[in-house]
Amino acid sequence: MWMPVEDEDQMGRDFFGFLANLVKVFPSLKTRPLHITGESYSGTYIPYITKTYFGLEDPPVKLVKIAIGDGTLGSDWEFEVLPTLTVIETYPQLIGYDPDVYKYFREQSHLCGFDINLTYPQHGHFPTLNPQEPNFGDDAAKRASKKKSFNEAFKLDSHFTRNNLKVRSLEPGSERLAKRDQWKRDIIGRPNGTIDPYYGCDLYDEMIDYAVNFSLPWKGNDEENGFDVYQIPDALDPEAPMDASIFLNDNRTRAAIHAPTSKNWAQGINYPFNNSFRGDPSVEPMAFLTELATNASHRGVGVVIYSGNDDSLVSHIGSEVVIQACIKNTTFGGIQGFTRKPSTPWYGDDGVFAGIVHQERNWTYILVKGAGHLVPQQQPERAFVFLREFVFGNNETGLVTNVKGHTTVIGGEDPQLANTVLTGQSGIYYGSGTTQYTYTYPTATIAAWETFIAFATDTENGKVAASATAAQLAARTAL
């Protein structure tokens, strides 16, 4: 009879118990280099597994590198909600390229303490996030609990039943615009500089609600099935079927992989930690990353953090915040985070720009252009190059070097890539179950947005410029 683990520390111990038994069967594995890679909630699993490894006197394997993609290294406020403004700047289609709506989200981000300033290197840790909880009735507890299970954290139950914003039936364009303007006028009723009393600081859910109610082509989509949190440009409703159970529960597959026929495979479960369904009780990995970084340096274990640029649920900026805020590797004189802002391009085998890479002190950060939460699925060729060059290989592109006091970065630094935002694609895919159309906003709308955003943000230090006021919204919506 199996027993559920109490927390992630026990999971780590059990994992190495499994590896120890595996090495007994295949002794040569003890000295072969082990790479541990994973995505999503592996951002919690892998750090705990690595922490366990560093605590073993005689580990059964030789760990050489870990790689975490779009991972949950921080709390859900940090990896999901804090990056909302960056997500909007990456895909302004989510708010219909509307400057007034952007100013509103920018102000709310500031009021909630999400507009943190990244410096290179970072000086001092960021204050603990203590945002105002939303007023979603019974569902408020879901957001209040930062120890949600995998299913709670990663399913789009978006997310909650709303009283003031609900997905409406399709209306003519003029009616949609009228309701959008009414939404903006509703903001005016609050005193300047106040947090929305309904959403609180849950800007991520508010962004999704706005998109499915007012922004084309998401407008009118089903809230659960018509907004892909993992891949922003995908507005299919319903989504393309991605259910692997048909293949994995086929008896031929079961026989080939020696899987039991008495149970069916499921994509995920609400895991009962310590026989309870109240979610993962373990502290977020960001709490011990400094210790992990120091041990990784001493033991020669490389760390790779990568993100898909089109992921809204675990945006790359959340990973960058964790790196700058939490990693103070005393082996390197107490330097906190990276000393240079990631801005070196990397390319696929086809010679096409694939994203941004940065490497310092045995840590590698990769941003993958055109990929969402599941990088290998959405950009398989780029994922292959990334794995070959930066996980199994030792490609030095983006590596910071210092020779006789002169710092250089292999592969150079592109000032245009030093912005916090790598703008996403212009076209949004939509259709029923498969891509049937691509929606692109008018050229004039995009040009006007680019002019606005160039003046609205301060990209020198990654911090958003002055906040908008409700009076500004009033002036625009009254026209």
Tab-separated table of C-alpha atoms in Angstrom:
chain	number	residue	atom	x	y	z
A	1	MET	CA	0.000	0.000	0.000
A	2	TRP	CA	1.385	3.374	-0.992
A	3	MET	CA	1.435	6.373	1.322
A	4	PRO	CA	1.410	9.999	0.138
A	5	VAL	CA	4.447	12.100	0.955
A	6	GLU	CA	4.224	14.780	3.614
A	7	ASP	CA	6.031	17.499	1.676
A	8	GLU	CA	8.605	18.161	-1.044
A	9	ASP	CA	11.521	17.295	1.247
A	10	GLN	CA	10.173	13.764	1.578
A	11	MET	CA	9.605	13.703	-2.171
A	12	GLY	CA	13.297	14.465	-2.655
A	13	ARG	CA	14.327	11.675	-0.311
A	14	ASP	CA	12.008	9.201	-2.001
A	15	PHE	CA	13.332	10.223	-5.410
A	16	PHE	CA	16.881	9.372	-4.396
A	17	GLY	CA	15.657	6.143	-2.881
A	18	PHE	CA	14.365	5.274	-6.339
A	19	LEU	CA	17.677	6.264	-7.955
A	20	ALA	CA	19.618	4.176	-5.438
A	21	ASN	CA	17.560	1.110	-6.364
A	22	LEU	CA	17.978	1.875	-10.069
A	23	VAL	CA	21.759	2.038	-9.714
A	24	LYS	CA	21.743	-1.365	-7.989
A	25	VAL	CA	20.236	-2.791	-11.172
A	26	PHE	CA	22.406	-0.700	-13.535
A	27	PRO	CA	25.678	0.013	-11.636
A	28	SER	CA	27.236	1.991	-14.500
A	29	LEU	CA	24.712	4.773	-13.896
A	30	LYS	CA	26.461	5.736	-10.654
A	31	THR	CA	29.286	7.524	-12.453
A	32	ARG	CA	27.501	8.664	-15.583
A	33	PRO	CA	26.573	12.385	-15.692
A	34	LEU	CA	22.965	12.958	-14.667
A	35	HIS	CA	20.917	15.863	-16.042
A	36	ILE	CA	17.561	16.592	-14.395
A	37	THR	CA	15.190	18.650	-16.520
A	38	GLY	CA	11.555	19.616	-16.233
A	39	GLU	CA	8.936	22.263	-16.834
A	40	SER	CA	6.174	24.011	-14.930
A	41	TYR	CA	5.738	22.612	-11.399
A	42	SER	CA	9.113	20.973	-11.834
A	43	GLY	CA	10.260	24.433	-10.801
A	44	THR	CA	9.338	23.185	-7.339
A	45	TYR	CA	10.305	19.523	-7.669
A	46	ILE	CA	13.775	19.977	-9.146
A	47	PRO	CA	15.129	22.459	-6.553
A	48	TYR	CA	13.953	20.168	-3.748
A	49	ILE	CA	15.522	17.148	-5.461
A	50	THR	CA	18.757	19.096	-5.897
A	51	LYS	CA	18.702	20.260	-2.276
A	52	THR	CA	18.365	16.616	-1.207
A	53	TYR	CA	21.305	15.657	-3.431
A	54	PHE	CA	23.543	18.243	-1.784
A	55	GLY	CA	22.623	16.847	1.627
A	56	LEU	CA	23.701	13.286	0.848
A	57	GLU	CA	27.117	12.093	2.001
A	58	ASP	CA	27.308	9.428	-0.699
A	59	PRO	CA	24.749	10.179	-3.459
A	60	PRO	CA	23.936	7.246	-5.725
A	61	VAL	CA	24.413	9.319	-8.893
A	62	LYS	CA	26.577	12.143	-10.229
A	63	LEU	CA	24.432	15.223	-10.834
A	64	VAL	CA	26.019	17.649	-13.318
A	65	LYS	CA	23.230	20.004	-14.377
A	66	ILE	CA	19.595	20.893	-13.779
A	67	ALA	CA	17.315	22.720	-16.218
A	68	ILE	CA	13.974	24.265	-15.277
A	69	GLY	CA	11.550	25.620	-17.878
A	70	ASP	CA	8.769	28.106	-17.053
A	71	GLY	CA	9.112	26.910	-13.504
A	72	THR	CA	7.344	27.703	-10.243
A	73	LEU	CA	10.384	28.869	-8.334
A	74	GLY	CA	8.475	31.530	-6.412
A	75	SER	CA	5.033	31.964	-4.894
A	76	ASP	CA	2.012	32.158	-7.172
A	77	TRP	CA	1.821	35.909	-6.538
A	78	GLU	CA	5.397	36.168	-7.796
A	79	PHE	CA	5.332	33.873	-10.832
A	80	GLU	CA	1.735	34.479	-11.962
A	81	VAL	CA	0.428	37.871	-10.839
A	82	LEU	CA	3.442	40.172	-10.503
A	83	PRO	CA	4.377	39.789	-14.221
A	84	THR	CA	0.910	40.815	-15.512
A	85	LEU	CA	2.034	44.201	-16.822
A	86	THR	CA	4.978	42.596	-18.631
A	87	VAL	CA	2.569	40.106	-20.207
A	88	ILE	CA	0.416	43.002	-21.441
A	89	GLU	CA	3.470	44.806	-22.814
A	90	THR	CA	4.500	41.610	-24.619
A	91	TYR	CA	1.011	41.102	-26.066
A	92	PRO	CA	-0.898	44.420	-25.983
A	93	GLN	CA	-3.573	42.677	-28.067
A	94	LEU	CA	-4.861	41.435	-24.696
A	95	ILE	CA	-6.135	44.958	-24.010
A	96	GLY	CA	-6.815	45.865	-27.632
A	97	TYR	CA	-3.770	48.175	-27.751
A	98	ASP	CA	-5.711	50.588	-25.533
A	99	PRO	CA	-3.430	53.129	-23.772
A	100	ASP	CA	-6.028	53.966	-21.120
A	101	VAL	CA	-6.436	50.344	-20.104
A	102	TYR	CA	-2.658	49.964	-19.998
A	103	LYS	CA	-2.384	52.985	-17.701
A	104	TYR	CA	-4.986	51.449	-15.420
A	105	PHE	CA	-3.085	48.153	-15.116
A	106	ARG	CA	0.147	50.068	-14.637
A	107	GLU	CA	-1.333	52.043	-11.768
A	108	GLN	CA	-2.719	48.905	-10.138
A	109	SER	CA	0.654	47.187	-10.522
A	110	HIS	CA	2.296	50.113	-8.762
A	111	LEU	CA	-0.253	50.193	-5.945
A	112	CYS	CA	0.222	46.465	-5.368
A	113	GLY	CA	4.009	46.759	-5.210
A	114	PHE	CA	4.603	44.782	-8.399
A	115	ASP	CA	6.652	47.435	-10.236
A	116	ILE	CA	9.981	46.315	-8.839
A	117	ASN	CA	13.250	47.621	-10.190
A	118	LEU	CA	15.758	45.087	-11.469
A	119	THR	CA	19.387	46.202	-11.396
A	120	TYR	CA	22.529	44.363	-12.474
A	121	PRO	CA	23.862	43.316	-10.065
A	122	GLN	CA	20.945	43.601	-7.669
A	123	HIS	CA	21.479	45.452	-4.413
A	124	GLY	CA	19.278	44.218	-1.594
A	125	HIS	CA	16.375	41.825	-1.593
A	126	PHE	CA	12.884	42.854	-2.592
A	127	PRO	CA	10.269	43.320	0.112
A	128	THR	CA	7.935	40.394	0.696
A	129	LEU	CA	4.852	40.658	-1.489
A	130	ASN	CA	1.785	41.353	0.622
A	131	PRO	CA	-0.860	42.215	-1.965
A	132	GLN	CA	-4.500	42.883	-1.288
A	133	GLU	CA	-6.544	39.727	-1.747
A	134	PRO	CA	-9.419	39.720	-4.255
A	135	ASN	CA	-13.018	39.760	-3.118
A	136	PHE	CA	-14.208	36.682	-4.995
A	137	GLY	CA	-16.415	35.302	-2.249
A	138	ASP	CA	-15.709	31.643	-1.513
A	139	ASP	CA	-13.045	31.568	-4.210
A	140	ALA	CA	-10.912	34.138	-2.410
A	141	ALA	CA	-9.405	31.313	-0.397
A	142	LYS	CA	-7.968	29.839	-3.579
A	143	ARG	CA	-5.838	32.894	-4.177
A	144	ALA	CA	-5.098	33.417	-0.504
A	145	SER	CA	-3.520	29.984	-0.258
A	146	LYS	CA	-0.048	30.135	-1.770
A	147	LYS	CA	0.391	26.413	-1.272
A	148	LYS	CA	-2.011	25.284	-3.954
A	149	SER	CA	-1.660	21.877	-5.529
A	150	PHE	CA	-0.416	21.504	-9.097
A	151	ASN	CA	-3.952	21.240	-10.430
A	152	GLU	CA	-5.140	24.277	-8.512
A	153	ALA	CA	-2.189	26.361	-9.622
A	154	PHE	CA	-2.214	25.358	-13.266
A	155	LYS	CA	-5.753	24.773	-14.362
A	156	LEU	CA	-7.589	27.740	-15.811
A	157	ASP	CA	-10.537	27.977	-13.483
A	158	SER	CA	-10.283	31.686	-14.339
A	159	HIS	CA	-10.756	31.578	-13.246
A	160	PHE	CA	-13.508	32.250	-10.748
A	161	THR	CA	-17.197	32.981	-11.134
A	162	ARG	CA	-17.534	36.719	-11.622
A	163	ASN	CA	-20.423	38.946	-10.676
A	164	ASN	CA	-19.354	42.070	-12.517
A	165	LEU	CA	-17.501	40.670	-15.534
A	166	LYS	CA	-18.923	37.626	-17.244
A	167	VAL	CA	-18.316	36.255	-20.693
A	168	ARG	CA	-21.144	37.654	-22.735
A	169	SER	CA	-22.615	36.595	-26.028
A	170	LEU	CA	-21.164	38.202	-29.119
A	171	GLU	CA	-22.452	41.716	-29.691
A	172	PRO	CA	-21.971	44.048	-32.625
A	173	GLY	CA	-18.739	46.006	-32.472
A	174	SER	CA	-20.426	49.228	-31.373
A	175	GLU	CA	-22.051	47.514	-28.383
A	176	ARG	CA	-18.779	45.876	-27.392
A	177	LEU	CA	-17.031	49.244	-27.487
A	178	ALA	CA	-19.807	50.838	-25.436
A	179	LYS	CA	-19.453	48.182	-22.735
A	180	ARG	CA	-15.683	48.545	-22.793
A	181	ASP	CA	-16.022	52.292	-22.253
A	182	GLN	CA	-18.483	51.641	-19.426
A	183	TRP	CA	-15.860	49.425	-17.781
A	184	LYS	CA	-13.385	52.273	-17.967
A	185	ARG	CA	-15.922	54.754	-16.592
A	186	ASP	CA	-16.571	52.426	-13.661
A	187	ILE	CA	-12.963	52.927	-12.627
A	188	ILE	CA	-13.575	56.646	-12.254
A	189	GLY	CA	-15.873	56.030	-9.298
A	190	ARG	CA	-12.911	55.128	-7.139
A	191	PRO	CA	-10.663	57.749	-5.588
A	192	ASN	CA	-7.324	58.103	-7.352
A	193	GLY	CA	-4.642	55.740	-6.157
A	194	THR	CA	-6.889	52.993	-4.807
A	195	ILE	CA	-6.804	49.276	-5.482
A	196	ASP	CA	-9.803	47.746	-7.211
A	197	PRO	CA	-12.099	46.520	-4.406
A	198	TYR	CA	-13.220	43.425	-6.327
A	199	TYR	CA	-10.071	42.097	-7.969
A	200	GLY	CA	-7.729	43.433	-5.325
A	201	CYS	CA	-4.233	42.779	-6.607
A	202	ASP	CA	-5.219	39.796	-8.726
A	203	LEU	CA	-4.283	41.621	-11.919
A	204	TYR	CA	-3.778	38.375	-13.812
A	205	ASP	CA	-7.407	37.313	-13.527
A	206	GLU	CA	-8.545	40.839	-14.284
A	207	MET	CA	-6.419	40.855	-17.450
A	208	ILE	CA	-7.999	37.591	-18.631
A	209	ASP	CA	-11.485	38.883	-17.864
A	210	TYR	CA	-10.803	42.010	-19.861
A	211	ALA	CA	-9.479	40.025	-22.841
A	212	VAL	CA	-12.429	37.624	-23.073
A	213	ASN	CA	-14.944	40.444	-22.689
A	214	PHE	CA	-13.505	43.258	-24.763
A	215	SER	CA	-10.437	42.301	-26.827
A	216	LEU	CA	-10.558	40.659	-30.224
A	217	PRO	CA	-10.250	37.821	-31.082
A	218	TRP	CA	-10.751	36.504	-27.519
A	219	LYS	CA	-13.987	38.502	-27.192
A	220	GLY	CA	-16.890	36.132	-26.695
A	221	ASN	CA	-14.729	33.056	-26.067
A	222	ASP	CA	-15.487	30.676	-23.260
A	223	GLU	CA	-13.402	31.776	-20.287
A	224	GLU	CA	-12.101	28.322	-19.424
A	225	ASN	CA	-11.521	26.966	-22.913
A	226	GLY	CA	-11.022	30.077	-25.022
A	227	PHE	CA	-8.013	31.626	-23.318
A	228	ASP	CA	-4.816	29.610	-23.385
A	229	VAL	CA	-2.782	30.702	-20.372
A	230	TYR	CA	0.152	28.660	-21.657
A	231	GLN	CA	0.285	30.152	-25.177
A	232	ILE	CA	-1.013	33.709	-25.521
A	233	PRO	CA	-1.355	33.822	-29.342
A	234	ASP	CA	-3.644	30.770	-29.224
A	235	ALA	CA	-7.251	32.001	-29.025
A	236	LEU	CA	-8.872	28.801	-30.271
A	237	ASP	CA	-12.249	28.051	-28.703
A	238	PRO	CA	-12.444	25.225	-27.934
A	239	GLU	CA	-8.771	24.405	-27.786
A	240	ALA	CA	-7.243	21.790	-30.045
A	241	PRO	CA	-7.500	18.407	-28.277
A	242	MET	CA	-4.224	17.527	-26.583
A	243	ASP	CA	-5.377	14.509	-24.586
A	244	ALA	CA	-2.671	11.843	-24.399
A	245	SER	CA	-4.879	9.322	-22.586
A	246	ILE	CA	-6.069	7.670	-25.810
A	247	PHE	CA	-2.489	6.711	-26.652
A	248	LEU	CA	-1.216	5.960	-23.159
A	249	ASN	CA	-4.244	3.863	-22.167
A	250	ASP	CA	-4.056	1.789	-25.330
A	251	ASN	CA	-3.218	-1.787	-24.302
A	252	ARG	CA	-0.474	-1.931	-26.936
A	253	THR	CA	1.198	1.064	-25.337
A	254	ARG	CA	0.750	-0.391	-21.864
A	255	ALA	CA	2.388	-3.615	-22.945
A	256	ALA	CA	5.309	-1.802	-24.587
A	257	ILE	CA	6.131	0.222	-21.473
A	258	HIS	CA	5.109	-2.487	-18.974
A	259	ALA	CA	2.357	-0.317	-17.494
A	260	PRO	CA	-0.444	-1.907	-15.464
A	261	THR	CA	-3.749	-2.544	-17.183
A	262	SER	CA	-5.703	-2.215	-13.946
A	263	LYS	CA	-5.408	1.567	-13.817
A	264	ASN	CA	-5.861	4.315	-16.370
A	265	TRP	CA	-3.275	7.023	-16.993
A	266	ALA	CA	-4.328	10.551	-16.027
A	267	GLN	CA	-2.629	13.811	-16.897
A	268	GLY	CA	-2.611	14.968	-13.302
A	269	ILE	CA	-4.248	14.602	-9.935
A	270	ASN	CA	-4.897	16.796	-6.937
A	271	TYR	CA	-2.144	15.234	-4.864
A	272	PRO	CA	-3.027	14.485	-1.224
A	273	PHE	CA	0.052	15.754	0.612
A	274	ASN	CA	0.054	14.147	4.055
A	275	ASN	CA	-3.395	12.668	3.287
A	276	SER	CA	-4.810	16.165	2.821
A	277	PHE	CA	-6.093	17.951	-0.269
A	278	ARG	CA	-5.144	21.394	1.003
A	279	GLY	CA	-2.232	21.631	-1.403
A	280	ASP	CA	1.544	21.596	-1.181
A	281	PRO	CA	2.667	22.640	2.323
A	282	SER	CA	6.286	23.186	1.304
A	283	VAL	CA	7.983	26.573	1.157
A	284	GLU	CA	8.654	27.954	-2.316
A	285	PRO	CA	12.130	27.115	-3.676
A	286	MET	CA	13.038	30.800	-3.895
A	287	ALA	CA	13.403	30.669	-0.105
A	288	PHE	CA	16.535	28.506	-0.332
A	289	LEU	CA	17.988	29.369	-3.747
A	290	THR	CA	20.942	31.211	-2.221
A	291	GLU	CA	21.981	28.034	-0.399
A	292	LEU	CA	21.288	25.998	-3.533
A	293	ALA	CA	23.427	28.329	-5.671
A	294	THR	CA	26.343	28.126	-3.247
A	295	ASN	CA	26.222	24.320	-3.102
A	296	ALA	CA	25.859	24.116	-6.882
A	297	SER	CA	29.046	26.160	-7.240
A	298	HIS	CA	30.969	24.020	-4.753
A	299	ARG	CA	29.820	20.782	-6.385
A	300	GLY	CA	30.150	21.924	-9.997
A	301	VAL	CA	26.438	21.553	-10.805
A	302	GLY	CA	25.190	23.847	-13.563
A	303	VAL	CA	21.787	25.531	-13.365
A	304	VAL	CA	19.697	26.446	-16.422
A	305	ILE	CA	16.521	28.526	-16.167
A	306	TYR	CA	14.569	28.913	-19.415
A	307	SER	CA	11.243	30.475	-20.371
A	308	GLY	CA	8.934	30.686	-23.353
A	309	ASN	CA	8.185	34.292	-24.268
A	310	ASP	CA	4.504	33.556	-24.993
A	311	ASP	CA	3.701	32.035	-21.591
A	312	SER	CA	1.285	34.144	-19.547
A	313	LEU	CA	0.948	31.864	-16.521
A	314	VAL	CA	4.639	31.693	-15.568
A	315	SER	CA	6.131	34.668	-17.382
A	316	HIS	CA	9.877	34.948	-17.878
A	317	ILE	CA	10.019	38.111	-15.783
A	318	GLY	CA	9.055	36.047	-12.740
A	319	SER	CA	12.138	33.873	-13.249
A	320	GLU	CA	14.311	36.951	-13.737
A	321	VAL	CA	12.993	38.430	-10.501
A	322	VAL	CA	13.857	35.238	-8.618
A	323	ILE	CA	17.377	35.210	-10.058
A	324	GLN	CA	18.033	38.841	-9.149
A	325	ALA	CA	16.334	38.746	-5.770
A	326	CYS	CA	17.309	35.391	-4.345
A	327	ILE	CA	20.657	34.219	-5.639
A	328	LYS	CA	23.479	35.674	-3.562
A	329	ASN	CA	26.302	33.272	-4.180
A	330	THR	CA	28.954	33.994	-1.559
A	331	THR	CA	31.487	32.014	-3.595
A	332	PHE	CA	31.594	35.015	-5.926
A	333	GLY	CA	32.096	37.731	-3.352
A	334	GLY	CA	28.461	38.023	-2.373
A	335	ILE	CA	27.321	39.221	-5.792
A	336	GLN	CA	23.543	39.091	-5.993
A	337	GLY	CA	21.978	37.952	-9.245
A	338	PHE	CA	23.435	38.614	-12.673
A	339	THR	CA	25.853	41.505	-13.134
A	340	ARG	CA	24.676	42.194	-16.699
A	341	LYS	CA	21.158	42.350	-18.065
A	342	PRO	CA	20.421	39.409	-20.422
A	343	SER	CA	20.716	40.797	-23.958
A	344	THR	CA	22.717	38.329	-26.052
A	345	PRO	CA	20.899	36.749	-29.017
A	346	TRP	CA	21.031	33.058	-29.766
A	347	TYR	CA	20.019	31.357	-32.989
A	348	GLY	CA	18.580	28.093	-34.231
A	349	ASP	CA	20.280	25.793	-36.714
A	350	ASP	CA	18.428	27.679	-39.447
A	351	GLY	CA	20.201	30.901	-38.470
A	352	VAL	CA	16.958	32.538	-37.314
A	353	PHE	CA	16.869	34.533	-34.067
A	354	ALA	CA	15.634	32.176	-31.343
A	355	GLY	CA	15.716	34.351	-28.227
A	356	ILE	CA	18.044	35.668	-25.526
A	357	VAL	CA	20.762	33.896	-23.548
A	358	HIS	CA	22.847	34.952	-20.564
A	359	GLN	CA	25.407	32.995	-18.529
A	360	GLU	CA	27.203	33.889	-15.308
A	361	ARG	CA	28.804	31.925	-12.503
A	362	ASN	CA	27.500	28.552	-13.693
A	363	TRP	CA	23.923	29.833	-14.134
A	364	THR	CA	22.291	30.093	-17.554
A	365	TYR	CA	19.131	32.016	-18.439
A	366	ILE	CA	17.381	31.404	-21.774
A	367	LEU	CA	14.348	33.142	-23.287
A	368	VAL	CA	12.794	31.300	-26.230
A	369	LYS	CA	11.010	33.389	-28.841
A	370	GLY	CA	7.734	32.002	-30.172
A	371	ALA	CA	7.304	29.432	-27.408
A	372	GLY	CA	4.860	29.373	-24.536
A	373	HIS	CA	4.747	27.323	-21.359
A	374	LEU	CA	5.707	24.097	-23.144
A	375	VAL	CA	8.832	24.999	-25.113
A	376	PRO	CA	9.561	21.588	-26.730
A	377	GLN	CA	5.966	21.253	-27.877
A	378	GLN	CA	5.662	24.723	-29.373
A	379	GLN	CA	9.210	25.219	-30.681
A	380	PRO	CA	10.684	21.706	-31.060
A	381	GLU	CA	13.593	22.685	-33.313
A	382	ARG	CA	14.675	25.541	-31.060
A	383	ALA	CA	14.211	23.315	-28.025
A	384	PHE	CA	16.514	20.738	-29.594
A	385	VAL	CA	19.221	23.326	-30.228
A	386	PHE	CA	18.806	24.684	-26.697
A	387	LEU	CA	19.119	21.195	-25.191
A	388	ARG	CA	22.107	20.268	-27.329
A	389	GLU	CA	24.019	23.514	-26.845
A	390	PHE	CA	23.178	24.735	-23.351
A	391	VAL	CA	22.057	21.686	-21.350
A	392	PHE	CA	24.123	18.780	-22.673
A	393	GLY	CA	26.671	21.044	-24.326
A	394	ASN	CA	28.773	23.933	-23.111
A	395	ASN	CA	28.017	26.643	-25.645
A	396	GLU	CA	29.465	29.863	-24.216
A	397	THR	CA	27.208	32.313	-26.041
A	398	GLY	CA	26.063	34.909	-23.530
A	399	LEU	CA	28.833	34.077	-21.037
A	400	VAL	CA	30.185	37.007	-19.031
A	401	THR	CA	33.986	36.968	-18.952
A	402	ASN	CA	36.470	39.156	-17.165
A	403	VAL	CA	40.057	39.394	-18.381
A	404	LYS	CA	42.384	41.768	-16.513
A	405	GLY	CA	39.437	43.791	-15.238
A	406	HIS	CA	37.789	44.086	-18.665
A	407	THR	CA	34.289	42.581	-18.809
A	408	THR	CA	32.949	41.228	-22.076
A	409	VAL	CA	30.044	38.998	-23.052
A	410	ILE	CA	30.638	36.250	-25.598
A	411	GLY	CA	28.294	36.828	-28.506
A	412	GLY	CA	27.916	40.503	-27.663
A	413	GLU	CA	25.085	42.464	-26.124
A	414	ASP	CA	22.240	43.957	-28.155
A	415	PRO	CA	20.799	47.128	-26.543
A	416	GLN	CA	17.467	46.454	-28.229
A	417	LEU	CA	17.272	43.129	-26.396
A	418	ALA	CA	18.077	44.724	-23.057
A	419	ASN	CA	14.462	45.786	-22.634
A	420	THR	CA	12.403	43.815	-20.153
A	421	VAL	CA	9.955	42.996	-22.957
A	422	LEU	CA	10.517	40.957	-26.120
A	423	THR	CA	7.444	41.886	-28.142
A	424	GLY	CA	5.329	38.921	-29.230
A	425	GLN	CA	3.932	38.176	-32.653
A	426	SER	CA	1.282	40.412	-34.176
A	427	GLY	CA	-1.142	37.700	-35.314
A	428	ILE	CA	-3.475	35.876	-32.894
A	429	TYR	CA	-4.784	32.483	-34.006
A	430	TYR	CA	-8.428	31.601	-33.589
A	431	GLY	CA	-10.982	29.057	-34.715
A	432	SER	CA	-12.937	26.086	-33.405
A	433	GLY	CA	-10.621	23.288	-32.308
A	434	THR	CA	-8.094	24.164	-35.010
A	435	THR	CA	-6.499	27.287	-36.423
A	436	GLN	CA	-8.881	28.681	-39.026
A	437	TYR	CA	-8.020	32.364	-38.969
A	438	THR	CA	-5.361	34.825	-37.850
A	439	TYR	CA	-6.430	38.150	-36.383
A	440	THR	CA	-4.079	41.118	-36.713
A	441	TYR	CA	-4.956	44.600	-35.528
A	442	PRO	CA	-4.867	47.461	-38.064
A	443	THR	CA	-1.441	48.857	-38.862
A	444	ALA	CA	-2.443	52.297	-37.630
A	445	THR	CA	-3.511	50.878	-34.254
A	446	ILE	CA	-0.204	49.100	-33.799
A	447	ALA	CA	1.777	52.179	-34.866
A	448	ALA	CA	-0.118	54.374	-32.408
A	449	TRP	CA	0.558	51.891	-29.625
A	450	GLU	CA	4.269	51.756	-30.409
A	451	THR	CA	4.453	55.547	-30.216
A	452	PHE	CA	2.579	55.549	-26.925
A	453	ILE	CA	4.530	52.759	-25.247
A	454	ALA	CA	7.872	54.283	-26.230
A	455	PHE	CA	7.061	57.291	-24.058
A	456	ALA	CA	5.037	55.449	-21.397
A	457	THR	CA	7.777	53.154	-20.145
A	458	ASP	CA	11.251	53.745	-18.853
A	459	THR	CA	13.304	50.871	-20.238
A	460	GLU	CA	16.588	52.093	-18.821
A	461	ASN	CA	16.031	50.444	-15.449
A	462	GLY	CA	13.099	48.170	-16.235
A	463	LYS	CA	10.728	50.151	-14.073
A	464	VAL	CA	7.427	51.519	-15.292
A	465	ALA	CA	7.086	55.301	-15.479
A	466	ALA	CA	4.503	57.499	-13.783
A	467	SER	CA	1.059	56.106	-13.056
A	468	ALA	CA	-2.175	57.129	-14.698
A	469	THR	CA	-5.007	58.741	-12.778
A	470	ALA	CA	-8.713	58.098	-12.878
A	471	ALA	CA	-9.148	61.642	-14.164
A	472	GLN	CA	-7.169	60.743	-17.299
A	473	LEU	CA	-9.488	57.813	-17.896
A	474	ALA	CA	-12.479	60.081	-17.399
A	475	ALA	CA	-11.232	62.553	-19.965
A	476	ARG	CA	-10.759	59.834	-22.589
A	477	THR	CA	-13.964	57.883	-22.017
A	478	ALA	CA	-16.072	61.027	-21.910
A	479	LEU	CA	-15.184	61.805	-25.525
